[in-house]
Structure formats: structure tokens, C-alpha cells
mmCIF file of C-alpha atoms in Angstrom:
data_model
loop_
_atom_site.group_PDB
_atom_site.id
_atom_site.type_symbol
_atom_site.label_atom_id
_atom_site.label_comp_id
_atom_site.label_asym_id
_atom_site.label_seq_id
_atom_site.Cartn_x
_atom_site.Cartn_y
_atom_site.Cartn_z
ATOM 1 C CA UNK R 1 -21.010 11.123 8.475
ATOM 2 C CA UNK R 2 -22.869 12.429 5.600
ATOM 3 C CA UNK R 3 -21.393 11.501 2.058
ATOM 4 C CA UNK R 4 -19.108 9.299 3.410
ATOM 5 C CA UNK R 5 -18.682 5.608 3.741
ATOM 6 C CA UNK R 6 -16.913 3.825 5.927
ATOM 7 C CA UNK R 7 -15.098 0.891 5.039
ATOM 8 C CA UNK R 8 -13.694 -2.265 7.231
ATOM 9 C CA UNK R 9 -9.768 -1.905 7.500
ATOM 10 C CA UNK R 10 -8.189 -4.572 6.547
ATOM 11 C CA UNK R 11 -6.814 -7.034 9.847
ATOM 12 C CA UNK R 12 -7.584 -4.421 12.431
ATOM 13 C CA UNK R 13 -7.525 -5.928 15.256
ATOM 14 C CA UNK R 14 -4.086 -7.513 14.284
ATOM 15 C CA UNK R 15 -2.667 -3.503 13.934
ATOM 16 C CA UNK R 16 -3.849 -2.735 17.070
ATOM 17 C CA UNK R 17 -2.336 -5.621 19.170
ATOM 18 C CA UNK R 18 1.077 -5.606 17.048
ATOM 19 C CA UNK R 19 1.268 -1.678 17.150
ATOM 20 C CA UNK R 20 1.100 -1.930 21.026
ATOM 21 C CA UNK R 21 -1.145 0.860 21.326
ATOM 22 C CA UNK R 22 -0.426 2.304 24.727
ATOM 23 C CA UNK R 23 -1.386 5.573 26.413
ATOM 24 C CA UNK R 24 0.884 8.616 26.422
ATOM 25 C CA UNK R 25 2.368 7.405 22.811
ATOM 26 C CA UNK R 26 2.378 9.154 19.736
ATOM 27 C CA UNK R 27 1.865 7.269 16.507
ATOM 28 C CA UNK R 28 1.638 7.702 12.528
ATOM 29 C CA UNK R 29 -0.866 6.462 10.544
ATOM 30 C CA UNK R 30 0.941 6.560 6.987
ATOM 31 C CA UNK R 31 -1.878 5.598 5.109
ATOM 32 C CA UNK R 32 -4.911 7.629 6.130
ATOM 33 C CA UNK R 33 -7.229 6.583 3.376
ATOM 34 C CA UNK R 34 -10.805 6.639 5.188
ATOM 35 C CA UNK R 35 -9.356 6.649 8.942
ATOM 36 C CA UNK R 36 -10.380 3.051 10.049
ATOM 37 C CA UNK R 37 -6.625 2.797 11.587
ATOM 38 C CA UNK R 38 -6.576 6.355 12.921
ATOM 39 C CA UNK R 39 -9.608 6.051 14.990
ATOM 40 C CA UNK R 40 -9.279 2.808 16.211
ATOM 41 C CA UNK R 41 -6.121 3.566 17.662
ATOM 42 C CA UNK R 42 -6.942 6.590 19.201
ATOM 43 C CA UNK R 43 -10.439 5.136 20.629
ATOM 44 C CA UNK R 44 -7.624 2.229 22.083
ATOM 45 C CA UNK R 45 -5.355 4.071 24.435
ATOM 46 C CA UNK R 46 -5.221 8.010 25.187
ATOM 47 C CA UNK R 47 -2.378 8.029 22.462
ATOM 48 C CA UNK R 48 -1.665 10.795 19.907
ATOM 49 C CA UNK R 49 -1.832 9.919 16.286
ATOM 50 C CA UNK R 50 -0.744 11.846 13.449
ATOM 51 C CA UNK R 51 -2.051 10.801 9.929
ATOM 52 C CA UNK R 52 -0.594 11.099 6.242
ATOM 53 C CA UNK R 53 -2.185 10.719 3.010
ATOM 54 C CA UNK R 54 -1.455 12.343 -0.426
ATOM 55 C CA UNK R 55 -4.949 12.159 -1.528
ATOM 56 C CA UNK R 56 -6.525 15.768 -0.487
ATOM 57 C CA UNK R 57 -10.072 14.086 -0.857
ATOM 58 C CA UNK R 58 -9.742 12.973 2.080
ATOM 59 C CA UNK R 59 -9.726 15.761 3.743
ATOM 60 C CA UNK R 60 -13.786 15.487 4.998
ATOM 61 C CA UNK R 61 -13.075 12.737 6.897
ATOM 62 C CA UNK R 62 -9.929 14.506 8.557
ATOM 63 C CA UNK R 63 -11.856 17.179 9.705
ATOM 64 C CA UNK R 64 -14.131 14.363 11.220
ATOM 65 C CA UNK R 65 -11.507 12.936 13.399
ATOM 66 C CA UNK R 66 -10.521 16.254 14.136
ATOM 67 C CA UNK R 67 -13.614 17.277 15.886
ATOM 68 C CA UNK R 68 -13.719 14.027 17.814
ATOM 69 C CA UNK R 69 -10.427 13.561 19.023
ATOM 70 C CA UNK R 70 -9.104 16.942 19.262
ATOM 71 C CA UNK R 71 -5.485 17.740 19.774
ATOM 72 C CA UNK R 72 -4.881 14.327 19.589
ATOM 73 C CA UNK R 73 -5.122 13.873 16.101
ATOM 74 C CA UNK R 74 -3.644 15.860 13.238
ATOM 75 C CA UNK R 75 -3.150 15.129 9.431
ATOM 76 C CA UNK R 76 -0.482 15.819 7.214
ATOM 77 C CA UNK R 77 -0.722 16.147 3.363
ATOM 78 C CA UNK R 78 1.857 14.400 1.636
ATOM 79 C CA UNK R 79 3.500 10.855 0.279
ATOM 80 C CA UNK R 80 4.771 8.825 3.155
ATOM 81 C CA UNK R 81 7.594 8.572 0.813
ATOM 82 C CA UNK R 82 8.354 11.369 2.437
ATOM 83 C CA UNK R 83 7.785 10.463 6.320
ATOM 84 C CA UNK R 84 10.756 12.120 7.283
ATOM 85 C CA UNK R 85 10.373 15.308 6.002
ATOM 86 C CA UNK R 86 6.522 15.206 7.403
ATOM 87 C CA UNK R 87 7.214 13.787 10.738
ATOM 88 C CA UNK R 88 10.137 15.263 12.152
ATOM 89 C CA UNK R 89 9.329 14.121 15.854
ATOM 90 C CA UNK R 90 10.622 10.659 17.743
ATOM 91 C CA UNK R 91 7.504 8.179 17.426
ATOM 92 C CA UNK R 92 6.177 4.784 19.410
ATOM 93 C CA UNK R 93 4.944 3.419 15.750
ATOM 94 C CA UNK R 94 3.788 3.827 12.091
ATOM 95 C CA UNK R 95 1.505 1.778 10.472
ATOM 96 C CA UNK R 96 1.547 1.094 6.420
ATOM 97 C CA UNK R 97 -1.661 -0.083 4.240
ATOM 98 C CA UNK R 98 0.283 -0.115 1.189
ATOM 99 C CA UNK R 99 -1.931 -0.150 -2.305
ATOM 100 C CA UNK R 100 -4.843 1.936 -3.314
ATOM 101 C CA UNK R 101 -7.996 2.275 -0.518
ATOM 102 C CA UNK R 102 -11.431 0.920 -0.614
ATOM 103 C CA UNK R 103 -12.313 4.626 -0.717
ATOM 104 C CA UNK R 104 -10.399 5.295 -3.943
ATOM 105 C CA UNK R 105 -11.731 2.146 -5.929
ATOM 106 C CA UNK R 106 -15.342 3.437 -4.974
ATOM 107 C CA UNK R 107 -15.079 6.853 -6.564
ATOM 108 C CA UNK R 108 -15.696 6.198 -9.901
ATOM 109 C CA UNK R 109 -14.089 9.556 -11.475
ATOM 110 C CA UNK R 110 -10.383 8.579 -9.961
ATOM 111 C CA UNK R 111 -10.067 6.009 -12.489
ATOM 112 C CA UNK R 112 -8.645 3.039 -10.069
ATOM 113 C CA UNK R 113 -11.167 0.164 -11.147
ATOM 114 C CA UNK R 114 -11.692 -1.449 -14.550
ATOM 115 C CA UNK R 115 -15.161 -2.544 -13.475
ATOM 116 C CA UNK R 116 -16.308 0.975 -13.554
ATOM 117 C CA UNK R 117 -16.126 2.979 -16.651
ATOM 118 C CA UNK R 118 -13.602 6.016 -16.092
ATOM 119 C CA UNK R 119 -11.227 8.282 -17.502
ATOM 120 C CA UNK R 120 -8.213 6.407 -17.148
ATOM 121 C CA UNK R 121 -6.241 8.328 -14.093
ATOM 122 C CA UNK R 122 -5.221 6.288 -10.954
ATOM 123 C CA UNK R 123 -3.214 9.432 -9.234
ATOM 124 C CA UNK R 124 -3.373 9.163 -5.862
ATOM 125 C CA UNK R 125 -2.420 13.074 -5.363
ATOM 126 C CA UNK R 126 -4.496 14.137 -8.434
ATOM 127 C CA UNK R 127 -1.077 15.673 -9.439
ATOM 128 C CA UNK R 128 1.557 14.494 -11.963
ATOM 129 C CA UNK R 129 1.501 11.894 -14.900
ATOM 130 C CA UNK R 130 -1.809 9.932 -15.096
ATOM 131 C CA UNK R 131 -2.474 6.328 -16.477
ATOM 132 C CA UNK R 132 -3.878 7.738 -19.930
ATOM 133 C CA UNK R 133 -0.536 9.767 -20.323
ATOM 134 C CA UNK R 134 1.622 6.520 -19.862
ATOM 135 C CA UNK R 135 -0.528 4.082 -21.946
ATOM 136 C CA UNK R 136 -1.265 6.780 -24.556
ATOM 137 C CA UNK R 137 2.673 7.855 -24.983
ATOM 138 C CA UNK R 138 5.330 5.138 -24.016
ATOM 139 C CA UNK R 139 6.508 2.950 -26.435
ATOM 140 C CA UNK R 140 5.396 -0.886 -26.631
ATOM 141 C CA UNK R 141 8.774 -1.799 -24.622
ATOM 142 C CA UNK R 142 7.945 0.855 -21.894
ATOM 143 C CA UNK R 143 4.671 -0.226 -21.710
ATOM 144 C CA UNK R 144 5.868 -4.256 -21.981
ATOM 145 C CA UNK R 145 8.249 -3.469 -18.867
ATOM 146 C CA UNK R 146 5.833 -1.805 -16.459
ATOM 147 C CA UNK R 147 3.147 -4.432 -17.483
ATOM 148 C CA UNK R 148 5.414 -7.237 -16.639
ATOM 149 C CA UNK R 149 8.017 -5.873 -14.190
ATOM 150 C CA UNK R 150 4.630 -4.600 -11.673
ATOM 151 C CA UNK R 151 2.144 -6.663 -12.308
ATOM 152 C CA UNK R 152 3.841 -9.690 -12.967
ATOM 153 C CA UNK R 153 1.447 -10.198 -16.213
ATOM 154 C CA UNK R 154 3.155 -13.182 -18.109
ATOM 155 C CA UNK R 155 1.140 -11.668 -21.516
ATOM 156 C CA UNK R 156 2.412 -7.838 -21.078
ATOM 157 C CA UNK R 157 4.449 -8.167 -24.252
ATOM 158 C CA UNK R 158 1.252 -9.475 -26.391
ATOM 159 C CA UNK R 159 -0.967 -6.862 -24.373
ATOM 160 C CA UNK R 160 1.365 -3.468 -24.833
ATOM 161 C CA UNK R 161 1.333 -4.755 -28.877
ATOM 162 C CA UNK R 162 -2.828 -4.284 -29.072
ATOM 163 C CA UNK R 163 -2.192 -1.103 -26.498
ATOM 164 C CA UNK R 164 -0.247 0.472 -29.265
ATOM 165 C CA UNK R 165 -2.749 -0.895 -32.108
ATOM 166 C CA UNK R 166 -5.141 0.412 -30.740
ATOM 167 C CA UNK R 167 -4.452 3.744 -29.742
ATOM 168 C CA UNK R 168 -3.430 4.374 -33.761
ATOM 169 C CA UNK R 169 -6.894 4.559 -34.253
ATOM 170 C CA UNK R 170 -7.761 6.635 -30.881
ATOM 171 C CA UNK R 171 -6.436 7.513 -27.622
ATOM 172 C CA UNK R 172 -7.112 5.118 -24.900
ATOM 173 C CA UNK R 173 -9.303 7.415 -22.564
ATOM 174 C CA UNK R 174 -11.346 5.104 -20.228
ATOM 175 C CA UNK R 175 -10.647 2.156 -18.144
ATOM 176 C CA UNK R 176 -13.563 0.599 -19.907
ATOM 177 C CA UNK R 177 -11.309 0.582 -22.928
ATOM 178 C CA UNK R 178 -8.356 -0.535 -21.669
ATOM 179 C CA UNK R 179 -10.084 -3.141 -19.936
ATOM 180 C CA UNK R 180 -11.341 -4.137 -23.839
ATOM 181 C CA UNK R 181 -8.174 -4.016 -24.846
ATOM 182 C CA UNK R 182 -6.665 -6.566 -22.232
ATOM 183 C CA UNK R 183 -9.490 -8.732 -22.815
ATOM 184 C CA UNK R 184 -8.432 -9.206 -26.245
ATOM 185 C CA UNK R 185 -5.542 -11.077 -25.142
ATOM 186 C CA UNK R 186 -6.663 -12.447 -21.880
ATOM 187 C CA UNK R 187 -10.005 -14.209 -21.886
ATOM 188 C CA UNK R 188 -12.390 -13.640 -19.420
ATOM 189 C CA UNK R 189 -14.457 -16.695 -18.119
ATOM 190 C CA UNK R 190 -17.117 -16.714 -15.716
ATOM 191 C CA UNK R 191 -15.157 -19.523 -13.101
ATOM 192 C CA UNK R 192 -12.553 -16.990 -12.965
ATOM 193 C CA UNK R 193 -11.832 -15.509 -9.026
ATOM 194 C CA UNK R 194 -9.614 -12.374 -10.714
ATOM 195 C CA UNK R 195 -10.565 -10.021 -13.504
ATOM 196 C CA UNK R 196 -7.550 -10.863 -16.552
ATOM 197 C CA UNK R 197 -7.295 -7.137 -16.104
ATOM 198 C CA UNK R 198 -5.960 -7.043 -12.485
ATOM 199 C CA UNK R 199 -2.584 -7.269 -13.278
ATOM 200 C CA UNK R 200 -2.300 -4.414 -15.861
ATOM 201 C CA UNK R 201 -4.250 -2.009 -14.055
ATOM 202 C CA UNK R 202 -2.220 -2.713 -10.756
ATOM 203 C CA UNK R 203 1.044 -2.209 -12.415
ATOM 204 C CA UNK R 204 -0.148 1.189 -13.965
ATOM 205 C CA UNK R 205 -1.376 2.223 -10.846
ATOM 206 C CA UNK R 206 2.281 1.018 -9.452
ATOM 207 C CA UNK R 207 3.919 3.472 -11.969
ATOM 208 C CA UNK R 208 1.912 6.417 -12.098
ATOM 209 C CA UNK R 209 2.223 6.800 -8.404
ATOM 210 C CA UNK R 210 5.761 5.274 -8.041
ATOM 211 C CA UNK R 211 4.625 2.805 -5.703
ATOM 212 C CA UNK R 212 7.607 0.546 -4.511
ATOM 213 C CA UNK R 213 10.089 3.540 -4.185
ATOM 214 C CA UNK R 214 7.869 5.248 -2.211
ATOM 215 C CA UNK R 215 7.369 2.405 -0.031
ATOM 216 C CA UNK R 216 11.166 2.019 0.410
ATOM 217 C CA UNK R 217 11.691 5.296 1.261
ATOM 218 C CA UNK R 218 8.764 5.470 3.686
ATOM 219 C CA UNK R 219 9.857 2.542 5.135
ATOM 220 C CA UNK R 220 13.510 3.550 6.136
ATOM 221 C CA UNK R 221 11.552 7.318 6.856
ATOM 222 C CA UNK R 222 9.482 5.904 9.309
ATOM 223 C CA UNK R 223 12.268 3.763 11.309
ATOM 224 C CA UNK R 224 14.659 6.460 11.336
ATOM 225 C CA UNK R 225 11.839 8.387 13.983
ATOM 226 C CA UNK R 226 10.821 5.093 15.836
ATOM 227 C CA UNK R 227 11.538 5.242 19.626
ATOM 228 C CA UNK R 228 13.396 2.382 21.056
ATOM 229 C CA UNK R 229 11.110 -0.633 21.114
ATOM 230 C CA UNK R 230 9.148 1.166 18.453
ATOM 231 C CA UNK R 231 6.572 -0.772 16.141
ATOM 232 C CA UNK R 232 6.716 -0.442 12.242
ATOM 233 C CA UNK R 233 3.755 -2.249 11.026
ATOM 234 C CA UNK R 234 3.236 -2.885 7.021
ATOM 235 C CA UNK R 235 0.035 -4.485 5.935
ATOM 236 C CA UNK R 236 0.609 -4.955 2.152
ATOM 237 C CA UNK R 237 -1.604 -6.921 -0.962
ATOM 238 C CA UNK R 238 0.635 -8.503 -3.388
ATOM 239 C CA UNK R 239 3.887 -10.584 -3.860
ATOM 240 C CA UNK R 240 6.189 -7.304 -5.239
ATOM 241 C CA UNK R 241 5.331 -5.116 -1.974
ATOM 242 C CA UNK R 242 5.639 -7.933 0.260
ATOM 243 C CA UNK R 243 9.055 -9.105 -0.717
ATOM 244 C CA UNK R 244 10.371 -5.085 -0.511
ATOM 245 C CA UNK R 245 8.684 -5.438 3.177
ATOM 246 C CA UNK R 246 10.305 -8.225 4.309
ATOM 247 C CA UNK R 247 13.689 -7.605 2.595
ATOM 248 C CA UNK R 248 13.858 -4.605 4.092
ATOM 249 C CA UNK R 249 13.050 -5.824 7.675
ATOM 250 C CA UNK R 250 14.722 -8.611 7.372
ATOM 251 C CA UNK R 251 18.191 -7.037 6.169
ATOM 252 C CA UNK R 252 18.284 -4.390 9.137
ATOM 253 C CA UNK R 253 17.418 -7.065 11.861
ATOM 254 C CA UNK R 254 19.449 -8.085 14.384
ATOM 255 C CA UNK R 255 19.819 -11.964 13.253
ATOM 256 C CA UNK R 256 22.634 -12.376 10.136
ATOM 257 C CA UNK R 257 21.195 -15.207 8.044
ATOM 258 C CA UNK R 258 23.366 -18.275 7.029
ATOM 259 C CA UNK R 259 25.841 -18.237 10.036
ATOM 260 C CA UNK R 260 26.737 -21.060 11.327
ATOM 261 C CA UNK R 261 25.023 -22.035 14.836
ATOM 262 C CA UNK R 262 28.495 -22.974 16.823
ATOM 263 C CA UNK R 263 29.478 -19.797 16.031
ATOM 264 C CA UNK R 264 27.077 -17.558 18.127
ATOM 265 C CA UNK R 265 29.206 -14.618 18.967
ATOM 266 C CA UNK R 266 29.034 -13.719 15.170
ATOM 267 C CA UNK R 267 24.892 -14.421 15.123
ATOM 268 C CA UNK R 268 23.920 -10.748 15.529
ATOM 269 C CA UNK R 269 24.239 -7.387 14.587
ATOM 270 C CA UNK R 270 24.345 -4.552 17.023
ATOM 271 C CA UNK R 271 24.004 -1.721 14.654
ATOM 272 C CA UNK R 272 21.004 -3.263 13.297
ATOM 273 C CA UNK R 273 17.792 -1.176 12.898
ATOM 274 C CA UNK R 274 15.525 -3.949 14.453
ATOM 275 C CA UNK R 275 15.515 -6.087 17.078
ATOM 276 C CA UNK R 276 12.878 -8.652 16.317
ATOM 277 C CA UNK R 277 11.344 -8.988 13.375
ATOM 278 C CA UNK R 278 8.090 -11.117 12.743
ATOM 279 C CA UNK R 279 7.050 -13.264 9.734
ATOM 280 C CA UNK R 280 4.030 -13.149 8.070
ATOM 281 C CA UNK R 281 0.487 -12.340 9.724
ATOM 282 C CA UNK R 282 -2.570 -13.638 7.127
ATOM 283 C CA UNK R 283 -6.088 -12.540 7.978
ATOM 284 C CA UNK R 284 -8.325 -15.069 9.910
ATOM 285 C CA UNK R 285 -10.842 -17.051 8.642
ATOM 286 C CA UNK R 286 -13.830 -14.796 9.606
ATOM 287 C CA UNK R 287 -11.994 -12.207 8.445
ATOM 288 C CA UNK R 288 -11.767 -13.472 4.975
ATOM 289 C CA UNK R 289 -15.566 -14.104 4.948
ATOM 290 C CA UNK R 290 -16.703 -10.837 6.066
ATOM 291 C CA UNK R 291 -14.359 -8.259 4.107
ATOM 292 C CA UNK R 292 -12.907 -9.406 0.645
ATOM 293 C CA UNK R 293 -10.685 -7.048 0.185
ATOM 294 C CA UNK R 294 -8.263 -8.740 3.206
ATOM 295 C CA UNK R 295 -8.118 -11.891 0.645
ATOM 296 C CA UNK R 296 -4.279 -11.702 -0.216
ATOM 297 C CA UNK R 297 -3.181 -9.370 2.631
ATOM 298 C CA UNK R 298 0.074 -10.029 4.695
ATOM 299 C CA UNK R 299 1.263 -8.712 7.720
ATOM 300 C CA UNK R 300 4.530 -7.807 8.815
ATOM 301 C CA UNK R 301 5.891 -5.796 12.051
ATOM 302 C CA UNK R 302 9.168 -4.759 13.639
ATOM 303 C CA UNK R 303 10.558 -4.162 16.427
ATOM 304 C CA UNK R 304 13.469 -0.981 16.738
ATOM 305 C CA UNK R 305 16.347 -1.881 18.578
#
């Protein structure tokens, strides 16, 4: 695998068993990123996977998992925002890694890390509005809501004000610069576990991609082609994609919430999209010491009724 480095995927073994990878089943991995998903599950069971990704630079490693695996694989470009219109066939299960991959944060050029100096981007499909376009040309209330309402950063109003200072005296180009710019108003310190940037960056990387919608609609794609007894599996990395996860599973199961227990006729809903619905997976403890990046993942799967 020249020029290309494989990275851990985040609670893997956990995907696998809650998937139910079984021969003769076809499954979608939503997320192709660098493939970890894709090739464990088809090195698990004599299974058929097809993959999505926006991001065409993946496209190496496709070809990859295309040589190894055959007819059994195959990869479709495109948002799994849009998992119905790319999958059009019944499946057995989809699996979600919802945020940007390991892959993306380690090419410098795309813009995704503040640790790396960058032109500011963070598009996922390369395509479309970029980071520099939104902190370069919304006003400081634009910039104030995305800060806040995505990444839940309790200074965004403060921050977008030195944004818009200091792009009067330049555009904002780099993620070194925003990165300056943040620092201004939060400190760093050395005893600090997360960079005081984390929380813009993330919620620009939210908006320029148009994160949470497309998760919604992915996630309602994917169950409308899930089999009966079908898995829907969503590994996601912070509080906002999380609570969209287990709203949404948790609306279209089977169990109505606050009904009274004498009244158990009335305790479930037929027409409901899931039949069991699990709470939240965390990673293990090994886990958590061998791969970082697993540090605030959660895992949640469904079952279709």
C-alpha cells in the first residue's frame, strides 16, 4: 500500500459484532474514509459491501479493496446525505463514522487541523464554499452563530469580534491564523487535554460541509433500505451528533416514552421504524490507550422492525 497509511478505526470490533456481519448479506459502509470498516467486514463473513464517501481522494484506496475483494466490494461517490439516491437496493446494514477521518486531518493541504499550517478549507468533497469563504465574508453574528450553535464555544461572540478585526487588515488564509486569532481570546496552557481552538474549527468544519443535515438525512436514507432485522450502526464524536443519533433512533422505536406501565397495550408502536434500539456503546479501556482518536466516541445501533 504505497503512499498510503492506514489508520485504526475507531471501536471496530464493536461494528462488527453489532452490525451482525453474516454471509450472503449486503452492507453499506457510509463513511469510507481509509476502508478500516469496509475490509474488516468483508474479511468477516462472505458478505457484499458497498462503500460511500464524498471525498474523491480516496479513491487509491478504493481501487485497493477492489482488487482484493472483487465483486464484492464497490464504491460510490457521493454524501451519504444522499444514501437513498446512491443505494437504491434493500440492505442487511449501514454503518456511520460521522466527523472528519484520520486520513483527512493527516493531509496537511485539506485544511482540517489547526496544528498544521494550511489554507483554511475543510471541504470534504473539495467542492462548494470553503472555511476561508465563511470566516472571510459572514458577518460577526453569522460567524457568532455557527461558532456557538456547532461547536458549543461559550466565547464565539468575543472570538467572531477579533475574526472580523482582523480580517480588516487581511484575509484570514491559513489555519495557522485563525488558530492566532482564537488564541487571542482563549488562552492556551500547557495542562490543557484540548487545543482552545477545537471548538471553532469543528463548528466550521460542521458548516462548510453541512454536517448535522446530512447526517439526518443519511440517517432516515439508510433505514428506509434496511431489511427486516436490519442494523443501522452510528459511531459519532461529540455531544451535537450524538443527541441527532439518538433522537432520531429513539423517536422511530418501538417503545413510546412516558406511558404509564399499567397501561401496556398503549407501550408500543407498530409503525415504528425500529424495533430495539440500544444505548450508548463507549470504547474500552485498551481501546482508549492504544488509539486516541476513540477518546469521546459513542456508539449507537438499531434494530429495523
Amino acid at each position: 500500500m504505497a503512499n498510503y497509511q492506514i489508520h485504526y478505526p475507531v471501536m471496530l470490533n464493536e461494528v462488527l459484532e453489532n452490525l451482525d456481519v453474516s454471509d450472503n448479506k449486503t452492507y453499506v459502509d457510509a463513511t469510507f474514509g481509509n476502508g478500516g470498516y469496509s475490509e474488516a467486514i468483508l474479511n468477516k463473513a462472505n458478505c457484499k459491501v458497498i462503500a460511500l464517501d464524498r471525498d474523491s481522494t480516496v479513491l487509491p484506496r478504493v481501487e485497493e479493496l477492489k482488487k482484493q475483494f472483487g465483486d464484492r466490494f464497490e464504491f460510490r461517490l457521493g454524501c451519504f446525505g444522499d444514501f437513498a439516491e446512491l443505494v437504491e437496493e434493500n440492505i442487511d446494514g449501514a454503518v456511520f463514522d460521522i466527523g472528519v477521518s484520520s486520513m483527512q486531518l493527516d493531509q496537511t493541504e485539506r485544511g482540517f487541523s489547526f496544528s498544521k499550517d494550511a489554507p483554511l478549507d475543510m471541504r470534504m468533497s473539495q467542492t462548494g464554499v470553503s472555511a476561508k469563504d465563511l470566516v472571510n465574508q459572514l458577518s460577526e453574528t453569522e460567524l457568532a452563530d455557527i461558532l456557538y450553535n456547532y461547536g458549543e464555544e461559550k466565547k464565539s461572540r468575543q472570538i467572531a469580534k477579533k475574526i472580523i478585526e482582523a480580517r480588516k487588515v487581511k484575509p484570514i488564509e491559513t489555519t495557522v491564523e485563525l488558530a492566532n486569532i482564537i488564541y487571542q481570546i482563549n488562552k492556551r496552557s500547557f495542562n490543557q487535554n484540548i487545543d482552545p481552538a477545537t471548538r471553532s474549527f469543528q463548528a466550521l468544519r460542521i458548516a462548510v460541509n453541512d454536517e448535522l443535515n446530512e447526517l439526518s438525512k443519511g440517517l432516515l436514507g439508510a433505514t428506509s433500505r434496511l431489511n427486516k432485522n436490519g442494523r443501522l450502526v452510528v459511531v459519532d464524536f461529540h455531544s451535537l451528533e450524538d443527541r441527532i443519533v439518538k433522537t432520531f433512533m429513539k423517536l422511530n422505536s418501538n417503545k413510546k416514552q412516558h406511558v404509564s406501565r399499567y397501561r401496556k397495550d398503549e407501550n408500543s408502536n407498530s409503525n415504528a421504524l425500529f424495533s430495539y434500539v440500544s444505548k450508548a456503546i463507549v470504547p474500552t479501556a485498551q481501546e482508549l490507550e492504544l488509539n486516541s482518536r476513540s477518546r469521546s466516541a459513542k456508539l449507537r445501533y438499531a434494530i429495523r422492525n
